Coordinates of C-alpha atoms in Angstrom, one line a residue:
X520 CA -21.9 112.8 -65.5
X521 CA -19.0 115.3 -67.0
X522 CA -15.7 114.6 -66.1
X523 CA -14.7 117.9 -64.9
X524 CA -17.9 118.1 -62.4
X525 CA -16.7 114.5 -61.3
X526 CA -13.7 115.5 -60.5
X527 CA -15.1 119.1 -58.7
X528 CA -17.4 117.2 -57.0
X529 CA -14.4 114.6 -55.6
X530 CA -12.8 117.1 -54.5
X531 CA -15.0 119.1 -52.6
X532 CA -15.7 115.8 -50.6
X533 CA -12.5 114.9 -50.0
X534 CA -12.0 118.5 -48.5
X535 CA -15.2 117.7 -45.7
X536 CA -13.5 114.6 -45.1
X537 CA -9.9 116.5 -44.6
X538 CA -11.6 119.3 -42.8
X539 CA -13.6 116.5 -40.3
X540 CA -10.3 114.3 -39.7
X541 CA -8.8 115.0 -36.0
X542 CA -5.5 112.7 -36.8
X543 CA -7.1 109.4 -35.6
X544 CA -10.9 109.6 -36.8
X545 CA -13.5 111.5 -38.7
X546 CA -15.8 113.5 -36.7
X547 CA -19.3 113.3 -38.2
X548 CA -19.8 117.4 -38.2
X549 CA -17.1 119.7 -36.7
X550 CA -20.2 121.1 -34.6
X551 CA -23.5 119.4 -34.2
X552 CA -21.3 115.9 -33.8
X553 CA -17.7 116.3 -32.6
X554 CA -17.0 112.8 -31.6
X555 CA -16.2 109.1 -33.2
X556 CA -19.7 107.5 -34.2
X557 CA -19.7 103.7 -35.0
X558 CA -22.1 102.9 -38.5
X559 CA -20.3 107.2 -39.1
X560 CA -16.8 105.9 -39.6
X561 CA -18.0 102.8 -41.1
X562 CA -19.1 104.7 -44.0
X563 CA -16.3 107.5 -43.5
X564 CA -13.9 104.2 -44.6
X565 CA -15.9 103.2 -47.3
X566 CA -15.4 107.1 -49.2
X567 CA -11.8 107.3 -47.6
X568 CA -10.5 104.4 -49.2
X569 CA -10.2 105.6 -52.8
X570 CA -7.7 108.6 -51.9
X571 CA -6.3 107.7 -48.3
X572 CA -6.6 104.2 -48.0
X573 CA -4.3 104.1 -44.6
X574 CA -6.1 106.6 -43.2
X575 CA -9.7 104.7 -43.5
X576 CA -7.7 102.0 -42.2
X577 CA -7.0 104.2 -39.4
X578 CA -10.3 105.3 -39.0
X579 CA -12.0 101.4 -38.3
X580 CA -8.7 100.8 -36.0
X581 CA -9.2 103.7 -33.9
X582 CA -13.3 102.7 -33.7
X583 CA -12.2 99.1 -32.9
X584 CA -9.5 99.9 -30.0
X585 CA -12.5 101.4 -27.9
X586 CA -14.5 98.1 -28.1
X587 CA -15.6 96.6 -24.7
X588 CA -14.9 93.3 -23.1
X589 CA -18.0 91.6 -23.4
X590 CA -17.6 92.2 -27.8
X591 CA -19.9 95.7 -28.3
X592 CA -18.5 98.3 -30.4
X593 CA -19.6 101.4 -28.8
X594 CA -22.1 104.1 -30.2
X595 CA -19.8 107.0 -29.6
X596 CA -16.3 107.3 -28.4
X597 CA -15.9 110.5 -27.0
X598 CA -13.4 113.6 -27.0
X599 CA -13.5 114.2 -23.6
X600 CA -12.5 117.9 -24.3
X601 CA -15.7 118.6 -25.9
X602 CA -18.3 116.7 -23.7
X603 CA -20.3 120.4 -23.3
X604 CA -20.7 120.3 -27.5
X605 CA -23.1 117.0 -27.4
X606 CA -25.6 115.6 -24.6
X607 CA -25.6 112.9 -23.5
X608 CA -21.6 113.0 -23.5
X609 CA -18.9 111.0 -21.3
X610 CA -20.1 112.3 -17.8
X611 CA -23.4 111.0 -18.4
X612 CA -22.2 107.9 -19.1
X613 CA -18.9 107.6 -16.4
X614 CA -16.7 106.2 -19.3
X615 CA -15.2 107.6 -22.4
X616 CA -18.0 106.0 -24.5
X617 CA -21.2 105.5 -24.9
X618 CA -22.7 101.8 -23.5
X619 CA -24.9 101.9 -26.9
X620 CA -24.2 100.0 -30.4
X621 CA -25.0 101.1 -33.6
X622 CA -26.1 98.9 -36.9
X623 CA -23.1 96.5 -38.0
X624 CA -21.5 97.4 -41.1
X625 CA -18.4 97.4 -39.3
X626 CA -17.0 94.1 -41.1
X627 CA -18.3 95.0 -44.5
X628 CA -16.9 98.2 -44.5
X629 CA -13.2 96.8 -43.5
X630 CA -13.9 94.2 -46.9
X631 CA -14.2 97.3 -49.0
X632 CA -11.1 98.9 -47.4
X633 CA -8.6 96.1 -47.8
X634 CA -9.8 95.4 -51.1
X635 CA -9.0 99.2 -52.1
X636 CA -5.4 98.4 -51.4
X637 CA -4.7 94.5 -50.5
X638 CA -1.0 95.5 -50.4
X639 CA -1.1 98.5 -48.3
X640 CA -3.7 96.6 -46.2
X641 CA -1.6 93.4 -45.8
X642 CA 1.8 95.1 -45.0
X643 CA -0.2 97.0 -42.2
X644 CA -1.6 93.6 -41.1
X645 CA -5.4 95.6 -41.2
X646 CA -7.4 92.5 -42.0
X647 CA -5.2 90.0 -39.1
X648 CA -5.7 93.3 -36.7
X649 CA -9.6 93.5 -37.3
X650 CA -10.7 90.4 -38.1
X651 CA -11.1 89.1 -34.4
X652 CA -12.5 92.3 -33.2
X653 CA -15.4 92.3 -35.6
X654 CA -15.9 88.3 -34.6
X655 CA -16.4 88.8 -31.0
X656 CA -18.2 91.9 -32.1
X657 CA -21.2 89.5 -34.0
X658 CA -20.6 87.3 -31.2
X659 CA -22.1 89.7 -28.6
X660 CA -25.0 90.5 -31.3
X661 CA -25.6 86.6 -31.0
X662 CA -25.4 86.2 -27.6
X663 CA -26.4 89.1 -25.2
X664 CA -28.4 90.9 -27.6
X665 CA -30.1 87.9 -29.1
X666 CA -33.9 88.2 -29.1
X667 CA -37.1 86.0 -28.9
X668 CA -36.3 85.1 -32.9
X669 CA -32.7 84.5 -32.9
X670 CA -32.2 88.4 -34.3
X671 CA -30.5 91.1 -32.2
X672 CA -32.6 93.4 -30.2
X673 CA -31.6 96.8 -30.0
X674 CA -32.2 98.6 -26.8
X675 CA -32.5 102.3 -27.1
X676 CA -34.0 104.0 -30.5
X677 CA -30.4 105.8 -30.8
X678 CA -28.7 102.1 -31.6
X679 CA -31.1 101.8 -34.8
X680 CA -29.3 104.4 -36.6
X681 CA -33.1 105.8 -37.3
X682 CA -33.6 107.7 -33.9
X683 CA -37.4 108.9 -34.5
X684 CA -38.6 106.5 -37.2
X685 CA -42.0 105.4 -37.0
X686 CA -41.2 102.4 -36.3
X687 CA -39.9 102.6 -32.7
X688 CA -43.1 105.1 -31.6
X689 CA -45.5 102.3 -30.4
X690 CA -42.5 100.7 -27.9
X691 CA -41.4 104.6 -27.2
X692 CA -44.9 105.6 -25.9
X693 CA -44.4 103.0 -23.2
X694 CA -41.8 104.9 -21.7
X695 CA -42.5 107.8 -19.1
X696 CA -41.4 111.1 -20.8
X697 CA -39.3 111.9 -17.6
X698 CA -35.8 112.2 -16.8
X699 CA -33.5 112.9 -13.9
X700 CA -30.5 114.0 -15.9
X701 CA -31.2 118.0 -17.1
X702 CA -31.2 117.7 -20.8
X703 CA -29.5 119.9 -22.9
X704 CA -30.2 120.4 -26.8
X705 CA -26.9 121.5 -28.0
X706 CA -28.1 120.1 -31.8
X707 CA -30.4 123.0 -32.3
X708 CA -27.4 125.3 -32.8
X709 CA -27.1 123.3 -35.7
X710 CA -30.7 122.8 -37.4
X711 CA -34.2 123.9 -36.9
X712 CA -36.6 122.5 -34.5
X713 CA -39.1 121.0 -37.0
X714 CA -35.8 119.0 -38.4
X715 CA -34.3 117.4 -35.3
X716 CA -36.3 114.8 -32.8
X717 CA -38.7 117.1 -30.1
X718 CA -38.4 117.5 -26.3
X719 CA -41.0 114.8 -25.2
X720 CA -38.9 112.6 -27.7
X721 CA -35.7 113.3 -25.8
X722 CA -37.0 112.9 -22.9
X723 CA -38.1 109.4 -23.0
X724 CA -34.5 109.0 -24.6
X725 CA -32.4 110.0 -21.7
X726 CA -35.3 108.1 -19.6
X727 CA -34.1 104.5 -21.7
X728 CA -30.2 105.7 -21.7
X729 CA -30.6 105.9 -17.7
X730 CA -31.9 103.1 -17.4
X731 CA -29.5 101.0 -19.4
X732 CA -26.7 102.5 -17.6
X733 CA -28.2 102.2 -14.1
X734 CA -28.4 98.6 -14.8
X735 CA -24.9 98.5 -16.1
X736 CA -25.1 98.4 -19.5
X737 CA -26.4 94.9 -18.8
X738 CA -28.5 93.0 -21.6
X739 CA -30.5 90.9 -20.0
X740 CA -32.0 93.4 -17.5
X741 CA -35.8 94.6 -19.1
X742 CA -35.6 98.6 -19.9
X743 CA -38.7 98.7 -21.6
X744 CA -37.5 99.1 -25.4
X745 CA -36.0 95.6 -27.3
X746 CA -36.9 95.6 -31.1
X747 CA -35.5 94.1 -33.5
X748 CA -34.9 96.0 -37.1
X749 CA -34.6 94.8 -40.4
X750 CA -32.2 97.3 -41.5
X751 CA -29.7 96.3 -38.4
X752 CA -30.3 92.6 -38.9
X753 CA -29.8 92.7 -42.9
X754 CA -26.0 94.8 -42.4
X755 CA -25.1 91.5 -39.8
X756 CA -26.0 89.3 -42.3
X757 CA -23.6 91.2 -45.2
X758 CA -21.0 92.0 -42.3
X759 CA -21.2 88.4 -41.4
X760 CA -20.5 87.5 -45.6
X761 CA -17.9 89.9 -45.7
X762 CA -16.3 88.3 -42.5
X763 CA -16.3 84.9 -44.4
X764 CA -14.5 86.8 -47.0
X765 CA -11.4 87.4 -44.4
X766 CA -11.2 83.9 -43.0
X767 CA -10.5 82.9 -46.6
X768 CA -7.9 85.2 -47.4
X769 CA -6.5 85.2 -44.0
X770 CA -3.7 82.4 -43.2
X771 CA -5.3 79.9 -40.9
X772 CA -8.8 81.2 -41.5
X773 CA -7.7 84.2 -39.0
X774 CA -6.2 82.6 -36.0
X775 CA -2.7 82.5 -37.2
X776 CA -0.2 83.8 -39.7
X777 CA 1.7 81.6 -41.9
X778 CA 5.7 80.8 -40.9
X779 CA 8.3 83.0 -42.8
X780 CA 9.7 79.4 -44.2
X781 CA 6.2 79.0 -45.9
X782 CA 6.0 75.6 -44.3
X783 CA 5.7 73.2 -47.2
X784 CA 2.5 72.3 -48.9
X785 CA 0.9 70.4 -46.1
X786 CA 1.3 73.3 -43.7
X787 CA -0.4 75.9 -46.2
X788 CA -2.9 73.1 -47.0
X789 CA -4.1 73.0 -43.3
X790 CA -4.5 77.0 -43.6
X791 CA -6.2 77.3 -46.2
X792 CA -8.9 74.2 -44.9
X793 CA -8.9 76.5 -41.7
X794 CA -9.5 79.6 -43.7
X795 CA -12.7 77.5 -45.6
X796 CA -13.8 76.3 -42.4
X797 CA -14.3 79.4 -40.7
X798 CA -15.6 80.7 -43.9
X799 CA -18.3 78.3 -44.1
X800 CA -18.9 79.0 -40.0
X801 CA -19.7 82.7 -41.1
X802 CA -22.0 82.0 -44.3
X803 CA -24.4 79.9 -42.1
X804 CA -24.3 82.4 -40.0
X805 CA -25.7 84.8 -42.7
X806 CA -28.1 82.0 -43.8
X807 CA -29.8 82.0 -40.3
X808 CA -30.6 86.0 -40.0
X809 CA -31.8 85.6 -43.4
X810 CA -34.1 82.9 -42.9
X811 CA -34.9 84.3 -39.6
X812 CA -35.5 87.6 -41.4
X813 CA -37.5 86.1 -43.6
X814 CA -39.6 84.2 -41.6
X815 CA -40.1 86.9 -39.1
X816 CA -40.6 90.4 -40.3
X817 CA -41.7 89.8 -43.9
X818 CA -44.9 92.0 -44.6
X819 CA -46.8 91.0 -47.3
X820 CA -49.1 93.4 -47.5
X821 CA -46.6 96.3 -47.6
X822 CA -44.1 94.4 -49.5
X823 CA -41.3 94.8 -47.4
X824 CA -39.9 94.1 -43.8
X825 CA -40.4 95.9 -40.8
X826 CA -39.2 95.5 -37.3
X827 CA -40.5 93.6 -34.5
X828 CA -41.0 94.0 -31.3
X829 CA -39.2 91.8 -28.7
X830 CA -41.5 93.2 -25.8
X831 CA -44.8 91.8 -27.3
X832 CA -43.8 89.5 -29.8
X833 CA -46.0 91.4 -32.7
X834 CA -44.3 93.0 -35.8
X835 CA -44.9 96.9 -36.5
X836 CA -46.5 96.8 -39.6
X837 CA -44.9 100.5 -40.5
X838 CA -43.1 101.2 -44.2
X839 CA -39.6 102.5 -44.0
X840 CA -36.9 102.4 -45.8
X841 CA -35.1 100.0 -43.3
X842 CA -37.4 97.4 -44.4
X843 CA -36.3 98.0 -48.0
X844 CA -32.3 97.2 -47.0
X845 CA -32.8 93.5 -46.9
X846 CA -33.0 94.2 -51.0
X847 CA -29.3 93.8 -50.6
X848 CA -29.8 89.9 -49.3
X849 CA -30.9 89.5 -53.2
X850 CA -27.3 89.6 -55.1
X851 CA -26.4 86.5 -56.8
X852 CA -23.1 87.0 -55.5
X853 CA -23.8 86.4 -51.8
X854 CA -26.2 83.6 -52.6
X855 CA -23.0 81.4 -54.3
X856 CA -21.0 82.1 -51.2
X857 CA -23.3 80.5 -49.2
X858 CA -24.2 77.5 -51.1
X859 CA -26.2 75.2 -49.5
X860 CA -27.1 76.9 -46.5
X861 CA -29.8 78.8 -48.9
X862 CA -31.2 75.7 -50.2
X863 CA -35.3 76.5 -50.7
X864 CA -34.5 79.8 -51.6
X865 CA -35.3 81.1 -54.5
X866 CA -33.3 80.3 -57.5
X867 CA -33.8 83.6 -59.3
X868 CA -34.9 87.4 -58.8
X869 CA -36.3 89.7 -61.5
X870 CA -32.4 90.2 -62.8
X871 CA -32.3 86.4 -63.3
X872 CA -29.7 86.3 -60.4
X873 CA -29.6 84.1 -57.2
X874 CA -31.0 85.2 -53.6
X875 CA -30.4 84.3 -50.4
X876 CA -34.1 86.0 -49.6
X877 CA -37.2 83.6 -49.8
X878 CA -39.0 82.9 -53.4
X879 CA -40.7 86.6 -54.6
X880 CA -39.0 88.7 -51.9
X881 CA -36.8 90.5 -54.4
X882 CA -39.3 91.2 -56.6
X883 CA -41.7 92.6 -54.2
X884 CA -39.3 94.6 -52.6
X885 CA -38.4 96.6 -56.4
X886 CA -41.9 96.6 -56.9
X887 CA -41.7 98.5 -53.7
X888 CA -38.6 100.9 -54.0
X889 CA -40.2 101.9 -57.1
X890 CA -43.6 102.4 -55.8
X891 CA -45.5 105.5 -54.9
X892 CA -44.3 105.8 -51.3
X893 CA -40.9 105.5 -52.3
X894 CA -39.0 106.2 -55.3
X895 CA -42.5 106.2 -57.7
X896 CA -43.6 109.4 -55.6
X897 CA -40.9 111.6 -55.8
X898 CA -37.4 112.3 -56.9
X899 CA -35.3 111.2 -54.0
X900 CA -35.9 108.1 -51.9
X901 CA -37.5 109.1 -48.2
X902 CA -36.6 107.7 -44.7
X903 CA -40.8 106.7 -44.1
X904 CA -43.3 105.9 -47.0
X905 CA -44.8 108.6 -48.4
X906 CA -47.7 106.7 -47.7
X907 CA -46.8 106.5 -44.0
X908 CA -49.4 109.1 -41.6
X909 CA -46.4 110.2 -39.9
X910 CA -44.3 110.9 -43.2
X911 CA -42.7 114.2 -42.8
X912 CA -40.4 115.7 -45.4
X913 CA -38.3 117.8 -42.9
X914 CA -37.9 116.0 -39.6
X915 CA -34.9 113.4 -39.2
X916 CA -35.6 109.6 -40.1
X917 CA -39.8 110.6 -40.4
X918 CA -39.0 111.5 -44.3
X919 CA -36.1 113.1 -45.1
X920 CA -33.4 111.3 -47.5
X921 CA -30.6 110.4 -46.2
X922 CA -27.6 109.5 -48.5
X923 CA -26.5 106.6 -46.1
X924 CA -29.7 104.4 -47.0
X925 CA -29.4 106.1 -50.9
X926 CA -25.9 104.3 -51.1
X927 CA -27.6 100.9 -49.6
X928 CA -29.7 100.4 -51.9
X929 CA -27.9 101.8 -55.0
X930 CA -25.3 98.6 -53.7
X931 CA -28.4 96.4 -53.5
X932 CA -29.8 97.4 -56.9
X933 CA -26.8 97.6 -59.3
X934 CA -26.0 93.8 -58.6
X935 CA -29.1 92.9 -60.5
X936 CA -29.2 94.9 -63.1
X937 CA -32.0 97.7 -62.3
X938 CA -30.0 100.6 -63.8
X939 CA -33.1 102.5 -64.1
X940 CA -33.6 102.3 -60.4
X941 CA -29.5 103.1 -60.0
X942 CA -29.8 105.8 -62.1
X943 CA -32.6 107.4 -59.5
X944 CA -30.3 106.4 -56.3
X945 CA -27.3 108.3 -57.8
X946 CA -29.9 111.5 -58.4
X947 CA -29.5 112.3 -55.3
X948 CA -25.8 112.8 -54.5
X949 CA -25.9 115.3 -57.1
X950 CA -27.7 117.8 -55.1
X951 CA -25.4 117.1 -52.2
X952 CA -21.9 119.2 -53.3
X953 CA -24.5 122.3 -54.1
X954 CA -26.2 121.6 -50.7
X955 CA -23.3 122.2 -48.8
X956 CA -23.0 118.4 -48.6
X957 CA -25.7 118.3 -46.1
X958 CA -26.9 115.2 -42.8
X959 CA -29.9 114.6 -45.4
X960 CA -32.5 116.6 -48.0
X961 CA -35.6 117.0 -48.2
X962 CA -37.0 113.9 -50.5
X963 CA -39.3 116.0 -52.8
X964 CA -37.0 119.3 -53.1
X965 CA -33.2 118.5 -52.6
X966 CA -33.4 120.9 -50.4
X967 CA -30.5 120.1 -47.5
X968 CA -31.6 119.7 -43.7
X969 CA -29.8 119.2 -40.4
X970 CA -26.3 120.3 -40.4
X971 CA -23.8 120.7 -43.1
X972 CA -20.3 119.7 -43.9
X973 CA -21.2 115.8 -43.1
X974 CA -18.8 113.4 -43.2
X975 CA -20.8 110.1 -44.3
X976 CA -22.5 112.3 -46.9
X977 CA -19.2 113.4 -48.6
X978 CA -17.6 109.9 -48.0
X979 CA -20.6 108.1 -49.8
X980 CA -20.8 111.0 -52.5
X981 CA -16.8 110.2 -53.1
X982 CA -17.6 106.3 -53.1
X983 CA -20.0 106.7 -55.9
X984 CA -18.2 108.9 -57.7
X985 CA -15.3 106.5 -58.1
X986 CA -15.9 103.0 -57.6
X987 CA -16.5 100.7 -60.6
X988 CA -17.9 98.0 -58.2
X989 CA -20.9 95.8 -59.3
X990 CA -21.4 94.0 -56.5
X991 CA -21.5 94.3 -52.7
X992 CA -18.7 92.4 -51.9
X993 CA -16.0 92.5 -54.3
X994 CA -12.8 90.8 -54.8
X995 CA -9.3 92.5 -53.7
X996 CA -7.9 95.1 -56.5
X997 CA -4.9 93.5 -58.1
X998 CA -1.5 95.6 -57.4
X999 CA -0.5 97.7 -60.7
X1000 CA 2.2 95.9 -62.9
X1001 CA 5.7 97.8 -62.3
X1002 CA 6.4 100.5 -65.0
X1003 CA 8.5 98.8 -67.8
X1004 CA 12.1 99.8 -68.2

């Protein structure tokens, strides 16, 4: 890529993400989405850190300080001024968020912030600030929100980050396409019809959202939707690495900060055995969504995972991309952070690296990126197979590409060595400065859909652009050496 469109390119982005920031968090879209979304500022970070690394430090912060008792990081946290821009909004809910979640790459996220600028981060105190946030946060995915398998159920299709895929249409038909509350479709201001979910859709959306807030917000009251998703469980399992990451390089593995005397070497041996202890806590962790992963929503016959419903107990045997995320579980790296928690896993994937998935999973799951329902059938790497009935190249998570799960698996594919398949994954942020830097394209054409001027788009676009990172989890930059003279 030439240097000067690089730098064009960088630019531009950075200029969404300067246009989108309110002074405490990035708006998704100054119109269509003019609140705080969760997984939204989770990626926002990720971009943000290369040229304002307080401000992404700002912008998980700001998400975390509106995190509820019981551990949930909310869906949306709302600007109360604009609740007539975006339905449902803060009067349908009664409180200035949303009682939803989104997927959890909260943790992961904050990893790649602090290591963008360990000395800005550890003067600010960001990973001593966060770290115990993001713990009770897994900690409510693992208790209220655990499901038949051990894996967190998610309650409304909204909390999947995939609103209409395929997958969630066979547990969505059992819900009555009726509401009480009027709905409003402020987002077709903001893209066409044939690109944004349709009224019988909505309608048994606000019909679950209802529900779940009649009941309180209360997990263990039936709404009629509980599935669990690969894509949601796989970013746990890397949150849950990255989290181990912090309890190592926290003092006291996180539950306390070294005294200003330093404490002699006893004192900073007992950290740093707390540190590895709570370390080793949050790789098992990881281990067990992987193995339960594995064990539960493998589909051989597809050659990938998809989701499972919590309701009936039977897997929807649907090909997505979220069932290709779980390709990220396959880097080496995470595999030797884990040690033997992964023993009878396999020892090696096509790239000759470790896994933490089962024997052949990796494999398959390139085999299957590269196939013709994915990458092997067009340019640009679509939401639902190609090869799915319900594939459509225009409308929301039924087709389209959208650059979030572009940049998960370029992360999941660099690691081991599949440039070819990188090189195909980076394709497509080229087409997103010309597009206007649009929600998500159309996988055959480039062409942009939804609205324009996103923020995750940009943020990921400026991530790829400048990171030199070969692996998911990488280690702190070091500082710059002082100037000499």
């Amino acid at each position: 890529m030439h240097k000067d469109f690089m730098e064009d390119t960088a630019d531009a982005a950075a200029r969404v993400l300067d246009s989108n920031w309110t002074g405490r968090h990035t708006v998704p879209a100054t119109g269509l989405y003019p609140h705080q979304w969760s997984w939204d500022s989770a990626f926002v970070a990720i971009g943000t850190r290369h040229r304002a690394p307080a401000r992404a430090r700002a912008e998980l912060v700001t998400l975390l300080d509106a995190q509820w008792p019981d551990g949930r990081v909310p869906q949306i946290v709302y600007d109360v001024e604009r609740d007539d821009d975006y339905a449902p909004g803060a009067g349908f809910w009664g409180a200035p968020t949303s009682g939803l979640v989104q997927p959890p790459v909260h943790a992961w996220a904050a990893w790649l912030v602090h290591c963008a600028d360990p000395v800005g981060s550890a003067q600010e105190g960001f990973l001593a600030r966060v770290y115990p946030r993001l713990v009770r946060w897994h900690g409510y995915l693992y208790g209220p929100r655990a499901g038949g398998v051990g894996l967190p159920v998610t309650k409304h299709p909204w909390e999947t980050g995939t609103d209409n895929s395929p997958l969630w249409d066979a547990a969505l038909a059992r819900v009555p396409p009726e509401a009480r509350t009027p709905i409003r479709r402020p987002d077709l201001r903001h893209a066409g019809t044939g690109e944004r979910p349709g009224s019988r859709d909505y309608r048994r959306y606000y019909r679950l959202a209802e529900a779940y807030r009649d009941a309180g917000c209360a997990d263990d009251v039936p709404i009629g939707f509980a599935m669990v998703c690969p894509l949601f469980s796989t970013l746990l399992a890397v949150s849950e690495v990255a989290l181990a990451r912090m309890a190592e390089a926290l003092p006291d593995g996180g539950g306390g900060l070294l005294s200003p005397d330093g404490g002699g070497d006893a004192r900073a041996g007992a950290h740093e055995a707390a540190g590895a202890q709570a370390a080793r806590a949050h790789e098992a962790a990881a281990a067990r969504v992987v193995a339960a992963l594995d064990e539960h929503l493998w589909d051989e016959d597809l050659g990938l995972y998809v989701a499972l419903d919590d309701t009936t107990g039977r897997t929807v045997r649907r090909a997505t991309v979220n069932g290709l995320v779980p390709l990220l579980l396959a880097d080496g790296q995470a595999r030797a952070r884990t040690g033997a928690a992964t023993s009878g896993r396999t020892a090696g994937t096509a790239a000759g690296v470790g896994s933490l998935l089962a024997a052949g999973r990796a494999e398959r799951l390139l085999a299957t990126l590269a196939g013709p329902g994915f990458l092997g059938g067009g340019p640009y790497l679509p939401s639902t197979s190609r090869d799915d009935p319900a594939f459509d190249p225009a409308l929301y998570w039924r087709g389209p590409a959208w650059f979030n799960m572009s940049w998960l698996l370029l992360r999941a594919v660099v690691p081991l060595g599949r440039d070819d398949l990188a090189a195909r994954l980076r394709e497509h942020f080229a087409v997103a400065p010309p597009e206007g830097f649009p929600e998500y394209t159309d996988p055959d054409t480039g062409a942009g859909r939804g609205t324009r001027q996103f923020s995750w788009t940009a943020a990921l676009t400026l991530d790829v652009l400048l990171t030199d990172e070969t692996v998911a989890l990488p280690n702190p930059t070091p500082p710059s050496p002082p100037p000499l003279g």
